[in-house]
Amino acid sequence: MSSPATPLQLEIKRRRTFAIISHPDAGKTTLTEKLLWFGGAIQVAGEVRGRKASRHATSDWMELEKQRGISVTSSVMQFPYREHMVNLLDTPGHDDFSEDTYRTLTAVDSAVMVIDAVNGVETQTIKLLNVCRMRDTPIITFINKLDRESREPIELLDEIETTLGMECAPMTWPIGMGKGFRGVYNLYTDTISFFDPRAEKGTSEVIQGLDNPRLDEVLGHVAGELRIDVELVRGASHTFDAERYLSGKQTPVYFGSAINNFGVQSLLDAVVDLSPAPLARNTATRPVPPDENKFSGFVFKIQANMDPKHRDRIAFLRVCSGRFERGMKIKQVSTNKQIAVNNAITFMAQDRTTMDEAYSGDIIGIPNHGTIKVGDTFSEGENLKYTGIPSFAPEFFRRARIKNPMKMKQLQIGLKQLAEEGAAQLFRPLLSNDLILGAVGMLQFEVVSHRLEHEYSVDMVFEPYDCYTARWLRGKDADLKAIADKYGFNVALDGADEYVYLAPNRVNLQMAQERYPDIEFLETRELN
Ligand code: G4P
């Protein structure tokens, strides 16, 4: 007989830590808000969208930063739901799209993918899904905006399967769409939820059984069509298989309309019922089970205070094992320093509160003055190093030019530190004195330039730099030397002195790869 669960195991078992991935405008903000509302974490729908509206009104980054308090609180939203504790991590997606967006996905145990029923699978969703795939993160799909004239559901499932390479297992099936959207049929509970945008939670009635005469009363001839549809869908689609879902091969699919609250409760229930509690995580030396007594965790994001008078930063740490409690002494493994964390913050959805304890799956914020780096592991003493928190190949590049050459040293120091924080990446081509910055979101250049000016007193401008993408190079020294000799202007060292190939265009990248088949061209680099 297995021994009864310990209090620590019980806490971990009830945790669900997830993020929402989507293309801008698919409805992530709306859905986040509705999830918080259904979870009882906010009283009035409108709070989150209100924040976004004010954020969205300007692309000016300083304006964004004035609301920094908001962006910190909405970075992680924790709320209890049923007998569980849910952590919803925000993945910045519009102007503030950055490497943080990607790295946040390394800190979750599952994700919800929102697809716009009109637009189907879009580019940013593909990028984010590829990041989830690195760890085979389980994905639940929510097809949103069924209240609009949208694509045929079967076509949408087909697109997800072919574009994203995952089996779809429809859990609910929509009845009509647009003006004729009448609700969904749940293939597993054999219930029909009728959609009514005027009903408080979007649902006017729930009935049991596809052969229920009430179905004909409400839907008329549509009832017959639904019965045929359901039979076809059952025959033609995948049946939900928990194991395939948990290994990232299959995605259960729900249909709804977030703005009308419809389908949101089923989705939240699915997050709690289907998605995994925290699992063991890999370190360079051994896998660490979440219920190990000793505390450990890693930093996946640093948020800097943009006010030059307050140089504090918040390091977002994902707890991976044990229990954290206020005042606890933990070791920053990279520096071997012990720090006593008295002022850690947690992120209850309603408020940013000072926390007392946290368990595997939870996120804590550790204020610091720039001593903590993205990728850092903290432990109770053991020299652990969590893996799988990479740097991602940038898509935008700029050459940094300094206005006052006397400040070159400060510029280099500043860029190096900002790179360590994960704000942008720094590349130095072998055959030039250029300082090239790379980022996955355009706004990062503005962030870097502002911070250099205010924190390092360096005034600089960014010039265009012709580069399609970057790839980290791995191979034997002789091969690396050969490629460096051949393409010295395109081979650079990054912030950690690793070789990077800066490809001017796609064709050029392909040629270099063909010419040097023994060198690996990597899209990500593990942080040291
Ligand atoms: P995002 O965070 O993924 O970028 O999306 P967001 O929630 O901001 O939603 C994008 C737009 O789609 C918003 O409209 C929002 O109201 C709308 N939307 C979200 N869910 C649904 C839905 O279920 N049905 C329909 N028809 N629309 C939906 P907007 O015009 O950009 O903003 P607003 O004027 O509504 O504030």
Coordinates of C-alpha atoms and ligand atoms in Angstrom, one line a residue:
M1 CA 0.0 0.0 0.0
S2 CA 1.3 3.4 -0.8
S3 CA 1.9 5.8 2.1
P4 CA -0.5 8.7 2.5
A5 CA 0.4 11.9 0.8
T6 CA 2.3 14.4 2.8
P7 CA 1.0 18.0 3.3
L8 CA 3.7 19.1 0.8
Q9 CA 2.5 16.6 -1.8
L10 CA -1.1 17.6 -1.3
E11 CA -0.2 21.3 -1.9
I12 CA 1.6 20.4 -5.1
K13 CA -1.1 18.1 -6.4
R14 CA -3.6 20.9 -6.3
R15 CA -1.5 23.3 -8.3
R16 CA -2.0 24.2 -11.9
T17 CA 0.4 26.6 -13.6
F18 CA -0.3 27.6 -17.1
A19 CA -0.1 30.3 -19.7
I20 CA -2.3 31.4 -22.6
I21 CA -0.8 31.5 -26.0
S22 CA -2.4 33.2 -29.0
H23 CA -1.9 35.6 -31.9
P24 CA -2.7 39.2 -31.0
D25 CA -6.5 39.9 -31.1
A26 CA -7.6 36.3 -30.8
G27 CA -9.0 37.1 -27.4
K28 CA -6.4 36.3 -24.8
T29 CA -7.0 39.4 -22.7
T30 CA -10.8 38.8 -22.8
L31 CA -10.4 35.2 -21.9
T32 CA -7.9 35.9 -19.1
E33 CA -10.4 38.3 -17.6
K34 CA -13.2 35.8 -17.9
L35 CA -11.1 33.1 -16.3
L36 CA -10.4 35.4 -13.4
W37 CA -14.0 36.2 -13.1
F38 CA -15.2 32.6 -13.2
G39 CA -12.5 31.8 -10.7
G40 CA -13.9 34.5 -8.4
A41 CA -10.6 36.4 -8.5
I42 CA -12.1 39.6 -9.8
Q43 CA -15.6 41.0 -9.1
V44 CA -16.2 43.1 -12.1
A45 CA -15.5 42.0 -15.7
G46 CA -13.7 44.8 -17.4
E47 CA -10.7 45.2 -15.2
V48 CA -8.2 43.4 -17.3
R49 CA -9.4 44.8 -20.6
G50 CA -9.4 48.3 -19.1
R51 CA -5.7 47.8 -18.3
K52 CA -5.1 46.6 -21.8
A53 CA -7.0 49.5 -23.4
S54 CA -4.8 52.0 -21.6
R55 CA -1.7 50.0 -22.4
H56 CA -2.7 49.8 -26.0
A57 CA -3.5 53.4 -26.5
T58 CA 0.1 54.1 -27.1
S59 CA 3.1 52.2 -28.4
D60 CA 5.3 54.5 -26.5
W61 CA 7.3 52.4 -24.1
M62 CA 7.6 55.1 -21.5
E63 CA 3.9 55.2 -21.3
L64 CA 3.8 51.5 -20.9
E65 CA 6.2 51.7 -18.1
K66 CA 4.2 54.3 -16.2
Q67 CA 1.9 51.4 -15.7
R68 CA 4.6 49.2 -14.6
G69 CA 2.8 48.4 -11.4
I70 CA 0.1 46.9 -13.5
S71 CA 2.4 44.9 -15.7
V72 CA 4.0 43.4 -12.6
T73 CA 0.8 42.4 -11.1
S74 CA -0.7 41.0 -14.3
S75 CA 2.5 39.1 -15.0
V76 CA 1.3 36.3 -12.7
M77 CA -2.2 35.8 -11.5
Q78 CA -2.9 33.3 -8.7
F79 CA -6.3 32.4 -7.7
P80 CA -8.0 29.4 -5.9
Y81 CA -10.6 27.5 -8.0
R82 CA -12.5 24.6 -6.7
E83 CA -10.0 22.7 -4.5
H84 CA -7.1 23.9 -6.7
M85 CA -4.6 26.8 -6.7
V86 CA -4.3 28.2 -10.2
N87 CA -1.3 30.2 -11.5
L88 CA -1.9 32.0 -14.8
L89 CA 1.2 33.5 -16.2
D90 CA 0.9 36.3 -18.7
T91 CA 2.7 36.1 -22.0
P92 CA 3.1 39.6 -23.3
G93 CA 1.9 39.7 -26.9
H94 CA 1.4 43.0 -28.5
D95 CA 3.9 45.8 -28.4
D96 CA 5.6 44.1 -25.5
F97 CA 6.3 40.8 -27.2
S98 CA 9.8 39.8 -26.2
E99 CA 12.0 36.9 -25.2
D100 CA 10.1 37.0 -21.8
T101 CA 7.1 35.8 -23.7
Y102 CA 8.9 32.7 -24.8
R103 CA 10.7 32.1 -21.6
T104 CA 7.5 32.4 -19.6
L105 CA 6.5 29.2 -21.4
T106 CA 9.4 27.4 -19.9
A107 CA 8.0 28.1 -16.5
V108 CA 4.5 26.6 -16.9
D109 CA 3.2 23.1 -16.8
S110 CA 0.6 23.5 -19.5
A111 CA -0.8 26.0 -21.9
V112 CA -4.2 27.1 -23.3
M113 CA -4.0 28.0 -27.0
V114 CA -6.6 30.5 -28.1
I115 CA -7.6 30.3 -31.8
D116 CA -9.7 32.9 -33.5
A117 CA -12.5 31.0 -35.3
V118 CA -12.4 33.5 -38.1
N119 CA -8.7 33.6 -38.7
G120 CA -7.6 30.1 -37.7
V121 CA -4.0 29.4 -36.8
E122 CA -1.8 32.5 -37.1
T123 CA 1.9 33.2 -37.1
Q124 CA 2.5 34.1 -33.5
T125 CA 0.6 31.1 -32.3
I126 CA 2.9 28.9 -34.4
K127 CA 6.0 30.5 -32.8
L128 CA 4.7 30.1 -29.3
L129 CA 3.6 26.6 -29.9
N130 CA 7.1 25.7 -31.1
V131 CA 8.4 26.9 -27.8
C132 CA 5.9 24.7 -26.0
R133 CA 7.0 21.8 -28.1
M134 CA 10.5 22.0 -26.7
R135 CA 9.2 20.6 -23.5
D136 CA 6.2 18.7 -24.9
T137 CA 4.0 21.0 -22.8
P138 CA 0.4 19.8 -22.9
I139 CA -2.0 22.2 -24.7
I140 CA -5.7 22.7 -24.4
T141 CA -7.2 24.5 -27.4
F142 CA -10.0 27.1 -27.1
I143 CA -11.6 28.1 -30.4
N144 CA -13.0 31.6 -29.7
K145 CA -15.4 34.0 -31.4
L146 CA -18.0 31.4 -32.4
D147 CA -20.5 34.3 -32.2
R148 CA -19.0 35.6 -35.4
E149 CA -19.3 34.1 -39.0
S150 CA -16.3 31.9 -38.8
R151 CA -14.6 29.0 -40.5
E152 CA -16.2 25.6 -40.4
P153 CA -15.1 23.8 -37.2
I154 CA -13.9 20.7 -39.0
E155 CA -11.7 22.9 -41.2
L156 CA -10.3 24.6 -38.1
L157 CA -9.4 21.3 -36.5
D158 CA -7.8 20.2 -39.8
E159 CA -5.7 23.3 -39.9
I160 CA -4.5 22.8 -36.3
E161 CA -3.6 19.2 -37.1
T162 CA -1.7 20.0 -40.3
T163 CA -0.1 23.3 -39.3
L164 CA 0.7 22.5 -35.7
G165 CA 1.2 18.7 -36.0
M166 CA -1.0 17.8 -33.1
E167 CA -4.1 15.5 -33.1
C168 CA -7.3 17.4 -32.2
A169 CA -9.8 15.8 -29.8
P170 CA -12.9 17.9 -29.8
M171 CA -14.4 17.9 -26.3
T172 CA -17.3 20.1 -27.2
W173 CA -18.9 20.7 -30.6
P174 CA -20.5 24.0 -31.7
I175 CA -24.1 24.3 -32.8
G176 CA -24.1 26.8 -35.6
M177 CA -22.0 30.0 -35.7
G178 CA -22.3 33.7 -36.0
K179 CA -25.9 34.9 -35.7
G180 CA -27.0 31.2 -35.7
F181 CA -24.7 30.2 -32.8
R182 CA -26.8 28.3 -30.4
G183 CA -24.4 26.6 -28.0
V184 CA -22.2 23.6 -27.7
Y185 CA -22.7 19.9 -27.2
N186 CA -20.2 18.2 -24.8
L187 CA -19.2 14.9 -26.3
Y188 CA -18.1 13.5 -23.0
T189 CA -20.9 14.5 -20.6
D190 CA -23.6 14.3 -23.3
T191 CA -24.9 17.7 -22.3
I192 CA -26.0 20.6 -24.4
S193 CA -25.3 24.2 -23.2
F194 CA -27.5 26.7 -24.9
F195 CA -25.9 30.0 -25.8
D196 CA -27.6 33.3 -24.9
P197 CA -25.5 36.4 -25.0
R198 CA -28.0 38.1 -22.7
A199 CA -27.6 35.4 -19.9
E200 CA -25.3 36.4 -17.1
K201 CA -22.8 33.7 -17.8
G202 CA -23.6 33.3 -21.5
T203 CA -25.6 30.1 -21.0
S204 CA -29.3 30.1 -20.8
E205 CA -29.9 26.4 -20.1
V206 CA -28.0 23.1 -19.9
I207 CA -29.8 19.9 -20.8
Q208 CA -28.8 16.3 -20.7
G209 CA -28.8 13.9 -23.7
L210 CA -28.7 14.3 -27.4
D211 CA -32.1 12.6 -27.7
N212 CA -33.7 14.9 -25.2
P213 CA -37.0 16.3 -26.7
R214 CA -36.1 19.7 -25.2
L215 CA -33.4 19.8 -27.8
D216 CA -36.0 19.8 -30.6
E217 CA -38.1 22.3 -28.8
V218 CA -35.2 24.8 -28.6
L219 CA -33.4 24.1 -31.8
G220 CA -36.1 22.9 -34.2
H221 CA -34.7 21.4 -37.4
V222 CA -31.2 22.3 -36.2
A223 CA -31.5 19.5 -33.6
G224 CA -31.5 16.9 -36.3
E225 CA -28.5 18.4 -38.0
L226 CA -26.7 18.4 -34.7
R227 CA -27.3 14.7 -34.2
I228 CA -25.9 13.9 -37.6
D229 CA -22.9 16.2 -37.0
V230 CA -22.1 14.6 -33.7
E231 CA -22.2 11.2 -35.2
L232 CA -19.9 12.3 -38.0
V233 CA -17.5 14.0 -35.6
R234 CA -17.3 11.0 -33.3
G235 CA -16.5 8.8 -36.3
A236 CA -14.0 11.2 -37.9
S237 CA -12.1 12.7 -35.0
H238 CA -9.7 11.6 -32.3
T239 CA -11.1 10.5 -28.9
F240 CA -9.5 12.2 -26.0
D241 CA -6.6 10.3 -24.7
A242 CA -5.1 11.7 -21.4
E243 CA -1.7 10.2 -22.0
R244 CA -1.4 11.6 -25.5
Y245 CA -2.5 15.0 -24.2
L246 CA 0.0 15.0 -21.4
S247 CA 2.8 14.1 -23.8
G248 CA 1.9 17.0 -26.1
K249 CA 0.7 14.8 -29.0
Q250 CA -3.0 15.6 -28.7
T251 CA -4.9 18.7 -27.9
P252 CA -8.4 18.6 -26.4
V253 CA -10.5 21.3 -28.1
Y254 CA -13.3 23.5 -26.7
F255 CA -15.4 26.0 -28.6
G256 CA -16.8 29.2 -27.2
S257 CA -17.1 33.0 -27.2
A258 CA -15.0 34.6 -24.5
I259 CA -16.6 38.0 -24.8
N260 CA -19.9 36.4 -24.0
N261 CA -18.5 34.2 -21.2
F262 CA -19.5 31.2 -23.2
G263 CA -17.4 28.1 -22.9
V264 CA -15.1 29.7 -20.3
Q265 CA -16.3 27.7 -17.3
S266 CA -15.7 24.4 -19.2
L267 CA -12.3 25.6 -20.1
L268 CA -11.4 26.5 -16.6
D269 CA -12.7 23.1 -15.4
A270 CA -10.6 21.4 -18.1
V271 CA -7.5 23.3 -16.9
V272 CA -8.1 21.9 -13.4
D273 CA -9.2 18.4 -14.4
L274 CA -7.0 17.6 -17.3
S275 CA -3.8 19.6 -17.1
P276 CA -0.9 18.3 -15.0
A277 CA 0.2 19.4 -11.6
P278 CA 3.9 20.3 -11.4
L279 CA 6.2 17.5 -12.5
A280 CA 9.9 16.7 -12.1
R281 CA 12.2 19.1 -13.8
N282 CA 15.6 18.5 -15.3
T283 CA 18.8 20.0 -14.0
A284 CA 22.3 19.5 -15.3
T285 CA 22.9 16.8 -12.8
R286 CA 19.6 15.0 -12.1
P287 CA 15.8 15.4 -12.4
V288 CA 14.3 17.1 -9.3
P289 CA 10.8 15.8 -8.2
P290 CA 8.4 18.6 -7.2
D291 CA 7.8 17.0 -3.8
E292 CA 11.4 16.9 -2.8
N293 CA 11.5 18.6 0.7
K294 CA 14.3 21.0 -0.2
F295 CA 13.4 24.2 -2.0
S296 CA 14.7 24.9 -5.5
G297 CA 13.6 27.0 -8.5
F298 CA 14.8 29.0 -11.4
V299 CA 14.5 32.6 -12.7
F300 CA 12.7 32.9 -16.0
K301 CA 12.2 36.7 -16.2
I302 CA 13.6 39.9 -14.7
Q303 CA 11.5 43.0 -14.6
A304 CA 13.4 46.2 -14.2
N305 CA 12.0 49.3 -12.6
M306 CA 12.3 52.0 -15.2
D307 CA 12.4 54.8 -12.7
P308 CA 16.1 55.7 -12.6
K309 CA 15.8 56.7 -8.9
H310 CA 14.8 53.1 -8.0
R311 CA 17.1 50.7 -9.6
D312 CA 15.3 47.7 -8.2
R313 CA 14.4 44.7 -10.3
I314 CA 12.1 41.9 -9.7
A315 CA 13.3 38.4 -10.5
F316 CA 10.4 36.0 -11.3
L317 CA 11.3 32.6 -9.9
R318 CA 9.4 29.4 -10.6
V319 CA 9.4 27.2 -7.6
C320 CA 10.3 23.6 -8.8
S321 CA 10.6 21.7 -5.5
G322 CA 9.8 22.0 -1.8
R323 CA 8.3 24.9 0.0
F324 CA 9.4 28.5 0.2
E325 CA 8.7 30.6 3.2
R326 CA 9.3 34.2 4.0
G327 CA 12.7 35.0 5.5
M328 CA 14.1 31.7 4.2
K329 CA 17.8 31.7 3.2
I330 CA 18.4 30.4 -0.3
K331 CA 21.5 30.1 -2.4
Q332 CA 22.1 31.7 -5.8
V333 CA 24.0 28.8 -7.3
S334 CA 25.8 30.8 -9.9
T335 CA 27.5 33.0 -7.3
N336 CA 27.4 30.7 -4.4
K337 CA 25.8 33.5 -2.3
Q338 CA 23.2 33.0 0.3
I339 CA 20.4 35.5 0.4
A340 CA 17.7 35.9 3.0
V341 CA 14.4 36.6 1.2
N342 CA 12.3 38.7 3.4
N343 CA 10.4 40.7 0.8
A344 CA 9.4 38.1 -1.7
I345 CA 6.1 38.9 -3.4
T346 CA 3.3 36.7 -4.6
F347 CA 0.7 37.5 -7.2
M348 CA -2.8 37.0 -5.9
A349 CA -4.9 38.2 -8.8
Q350 CA -6.6 40.9 -6.8
D351 CA -3.5 42.4 -5.4
R352 CA 0.3 42.2 -5.3
T353 CA 0.8 40.9 -1.8
T354 CA 3.8 40.0 0.3
M355 CA 3.8 36.3 0.6
D356 CA 4.3 33.9 3.4
E357 CA 4.8 30.6 1.5
A358 CA 4.9 29.1 -1.9
Y359 CA 5.1 25.6 -3.3
S360 CA 6.3 23.9 -6.5
G361 CA 4.4 25.4 -9.4
D362 CA 4.1 28.9 -7.7
I363 CA 5.9 31.9 -8.8
I364 CA 7.6 34.3 -6.4
G365 CA 9.0 37.7 -7.1
I366 CA 12.4 38.5 -5.6
P367 CA 13.4 42.2 -5.5
N368 CA 17.1 42.8 -6.1
H369 CA 19.5 45.3 -7.5
G370 CA 20.6 43.6 -10.7
T371 CA 22.4 40.7 -9.1
I372 CA 20.0 38.1 -10.3
K373 CA 20.2 36.9 -13.9
V374 CA 17.6 35.1 -16.1
G375 CA 18.3 31.4 -15.9
D376 CA 19.7 31.5 -12.3
T377 CA 18.9 28.6 -10.1
F378 CA 18.3 29.0 -6.4
S379 CA 18.4 26.1 -3.9
E380 CA 18.8 25.3 -0.2
G381 CA 22.5 24.5 -0.8
E382 CA 22.8 21.9 -3.5
N383 CA 24.6 23.0 -6.7
L384 CA 21.7 22.4 -9.0
K385 CA 21.4 24.0 -12.4
Y386 CA 17.9 23.9 -14.0
T387 CA 18.1 23.4 -17.8
G388 CA 15.7 24.3 -20.5
I389 CA 15.6 28.1 -20.0
P390 CA 17.1 29.2 -23.3
S391 CA 17.9 32.3 -25.3
F392 CA 15.9 32.4 -28.5
A393 CA 17.1 33.5 -31.9
P394 CA 16.2 37.2 -32.4
E395 CA 14.2 38.3 -35.4
F396 CA 15.1 42.0 -35.3
F397 CA 18.6 43.5 -35.4
R398 CA 20.1 46.9 -34.9
R399 CA 23.6 48.3 -34.9
A400 CA 24.3 50.4 -31.7
R401 CA 26.1 53.6 -32.4
I402 CA 27.3 55.8 -29.5
K403 CA 27.1 59.5 -29.7
N404 CA 30.1 60.2 -27.5
P405 CA 32.9 57.7 -28.2
M406 CA 34.4 58.4 -24.7
K407 CA 31.5 56.4 -23.3
M408 CA 32.3 53.2 -25.1
K409 CA 33.2 51.4 -22.0
Q410 CA 29.9 52.2 -20.3
L411 CA 28.0 51.2 -23.4
Q412 CA 29.7 47.8 -23.4
I413 CA 29.0 47.3 -19.7
G414 CA 25.4 48.4 -20.1
L415 CA 24.7 46.3 -23.1
K416 CA 26.3 43.3 -21.4
Q417 CA 24.2 43.7 -18.2
L418 CA 21.0 44.3 -20.2
A419 CA 21.7 41.2 -22.2
E420 CA 22.1 39.2 -19.0
E421 CA 18.8 40.5 -17.8
G422 CA 17.3 39.2 -21.0
A423 CA 16.2 42.6 -22.4
A424 CA 18.0 42.1 -25.7
Q425 CA 21.0 40.1 -27.0
L426 CA 24.4 41.5 -27.9
F427 CA 26.5 40.2 -30.8
R428 CA 30.0 41.3 -31.7
P429 CA 31.0 40.3 -35.2
L430 CA 34.6 38.9 -35.3
L431 CA 35.8 41.2 -38.1
S432 CA 34.3 44.5 -37.1
N433 CA 33.9 46.7 -34.1
D434 CA 30.1 46.7 -34.5
L435 CA 27.8 46.1 -31.5
I436 CA 24.8 44.4 -32.9
L437 CA 21.6 44.0 -30.8
G438 CA 19.1 41.4 -31.5
A439 CA 15.6 41.1 -30.1
V440 CA 12.4 39.1 -30.7
G441 CA 10.2 42.2 -30.3
M442 CA 10.8 45.6 -31.7
L443 CA 10.0 47.5 -28.5
Q444 CA 13.0 46.0 -26.9
F445 CA 15.3 48.5 -28.7
E446 CA 13.4 51.4 -27.2
V447 CA 13.7 49.8 -23.8
V448 CA 17.4 49.3 -24.2
S449 CA 18.1 52.7 -25.5
H450 CA 16.1 54.3 -22.7
R451 CA 17.8 52.3 -20.0
L452 CA 21.3 52.9 -21.3
E453 CA 20.6 56.6 -21.2
H454 CA 19.1 56.7 -17.7
E455 CA 21.1 54.0 -15.9
Y456 CA 24.4 54.1 -17.7
S457 CA 24.4 57.7 -19.0
V458 CA 25.1 56.6 -22.5
D459 CA 23.4 58.4 -25.3
M460 CA 23.2 56.2 -28.4
V461 CA 21.3 55.6 -31.6
F462 CA 20.3 52.5 -33.4
E463 CA 21.0 52.0 -37.1
P464 CA 19.4 49.4 -39.4
Y465 CA 21.4 46.2 -39.6
D466 CA 20.7 43.8 -42.4
C467 CA 20.2 40.4 -40.8
Y468 CA 17.6 37.8 -41.3
T469 CA 18.2 35.7 -38.2
A470 CA 20.8 34.4 -35.8
R471 CA 21.9 30.8 -35.2
W472 CA 24.2 29.6 -32.5
L473 CA 27.0 27.4 -33.8
R474 CA 28.0 24.1 -32.3
G475 CA 30.8 21.9 -33.6
K476 CA 34.5 21.0 -33.5
D477 CA 36.9 23.8 -33.0
A478 CA 38.4 23.3 -36.5
D479 CA 35.0 23.5 -38.2
L480 CA 34.1 26.7 -36.2
K481 CA 37.4 28.2 -37.1
A482 CA 36.8 27.4 -40.8
I483 CA 33.4 29.1 -40.8
A484 CA 34.8 32.1 -38.9
D485 CA 37.5 32.5 -41.5
K486 CA 35.1 32.2 -44.3
Y487 CA 32.3 34.4 -43.0
G488 CA 34.1 36.6 -40.4
F489 CA 31.7 39.5 -40.9
N490 CA 28.7 37.3 -40.2
V491 CA 30.2 35.2 -37.4
A492 CA 29.9 37.0 -34.0
L493 CA 30.4 36.3 -30.4
D494 CA 27.3 36.7 -28.1
G495 CA 27.2 37.9 -24.6
A496 CA 28.5 34.6 -23.3
D497 CA 31.3 34.5 -26.0
E498 CA 29.6 31.8 -27.9
Y499 CA 29.8 31.6 -31.7
V500 CA 26.7 32.9 -33.6
Y501 CA 26.1 33.1 -37.3
L502 CA 24.2 36.3 -38.3
A503 CA 22.6 35.3 -41.5
P504 CA 21.9 38.2 -44.0
N505 CA 19.1 36.2 -45.6
R506 CA 17.5 32.8 -45.8
V507 CA 19.4 31.6 -48.8
N508 CA 22.7 32.5 -47.3
L509 CA 21.8 30.6 -44.1
Q510 CA 20.9 27.5 -46.2
M511 CA 24.2 27.8 -48.1
A512 CA 26.3 28.1 -44.9
Q513 CA 24.5 25.0 -43.5
E514 CA 25.2 23.0 -46.6
R515 CA 28.8 24.1 -46.7
Y516 CA 29.4 23.1 -43.1
P517 CA 27.3 20.0 -42.5
D518 CA 29.2 19.1 -39.3
I519 CA 28.2 22.3 -37.6
E520 CA 24.9 22.6 -35.8
F521 CA 23.0 25.8 -36.4
L522 CA 20.8 26.2 -33.3
E523 CA 17.8 28.4 -32.9
T524 CA 18.2 28.5 -29.1
R525 CA 21.0 28.6 -26.7
E526 CA 20.8 27.2 -23.2
L527 CA 21.6 30.0 -20.7
N528 CA 24.8 29.4 -18.7
Ligands
G4P1 P1 -5.8 39.7 -27.4 O1 -5.6 39.9 -25.9 O2 -5.6 38.3 -27.8 O3 -5.1 40.6 -28.2 O4 -7.3 39.9 -27.7 P2 -8.5 40.7 -26.9 O5 -9.0 39.9 -25.7 O6 -8.0 42.1 -26.7 O7 -9.6 40.7 -28.0 C1 -9.4 41.2 -29.3 C2 -10.7 41.7 -29.9 O8 -11.6 40.6 -30.0 C3 -11.4 42.7 -28.9 O9 -12.2 43.6 -29.8 C4 -12.4 41.8 -28.2 O10 -13.5 42.4 -27.7 C5 -12.8 40.8 -29.3 N1 -13.2 39.5 -28.8 C6 -12.7 38.7 -27.8 N2 -13.5 37.6 -27.6 C7 -14.5 37.7 -28.5 C8 -15.6 36.8 -28.8 O11 -15.8 35.8 -28.2 N3 -16.4 37.3 -29.8 C9 -16.2 38.4 -30.5 N4 -17.1 38.7 -31.5 N5 -15.2 39.2 -30.2 C10 -14.3 38.9 -29.3 P3 -11.7 45.0 -30.0 O12 -12.7 45.6 -30.9 O13 -10.3 45.0 -30.4 O14 -11.7 45.7 -28.6 P4 -13.0 46.2 -27.8 O15 -13.5 47.3 -28.6 O16 -13.9 45.1 -27.7 O17 -12.4 46.6 -26.5

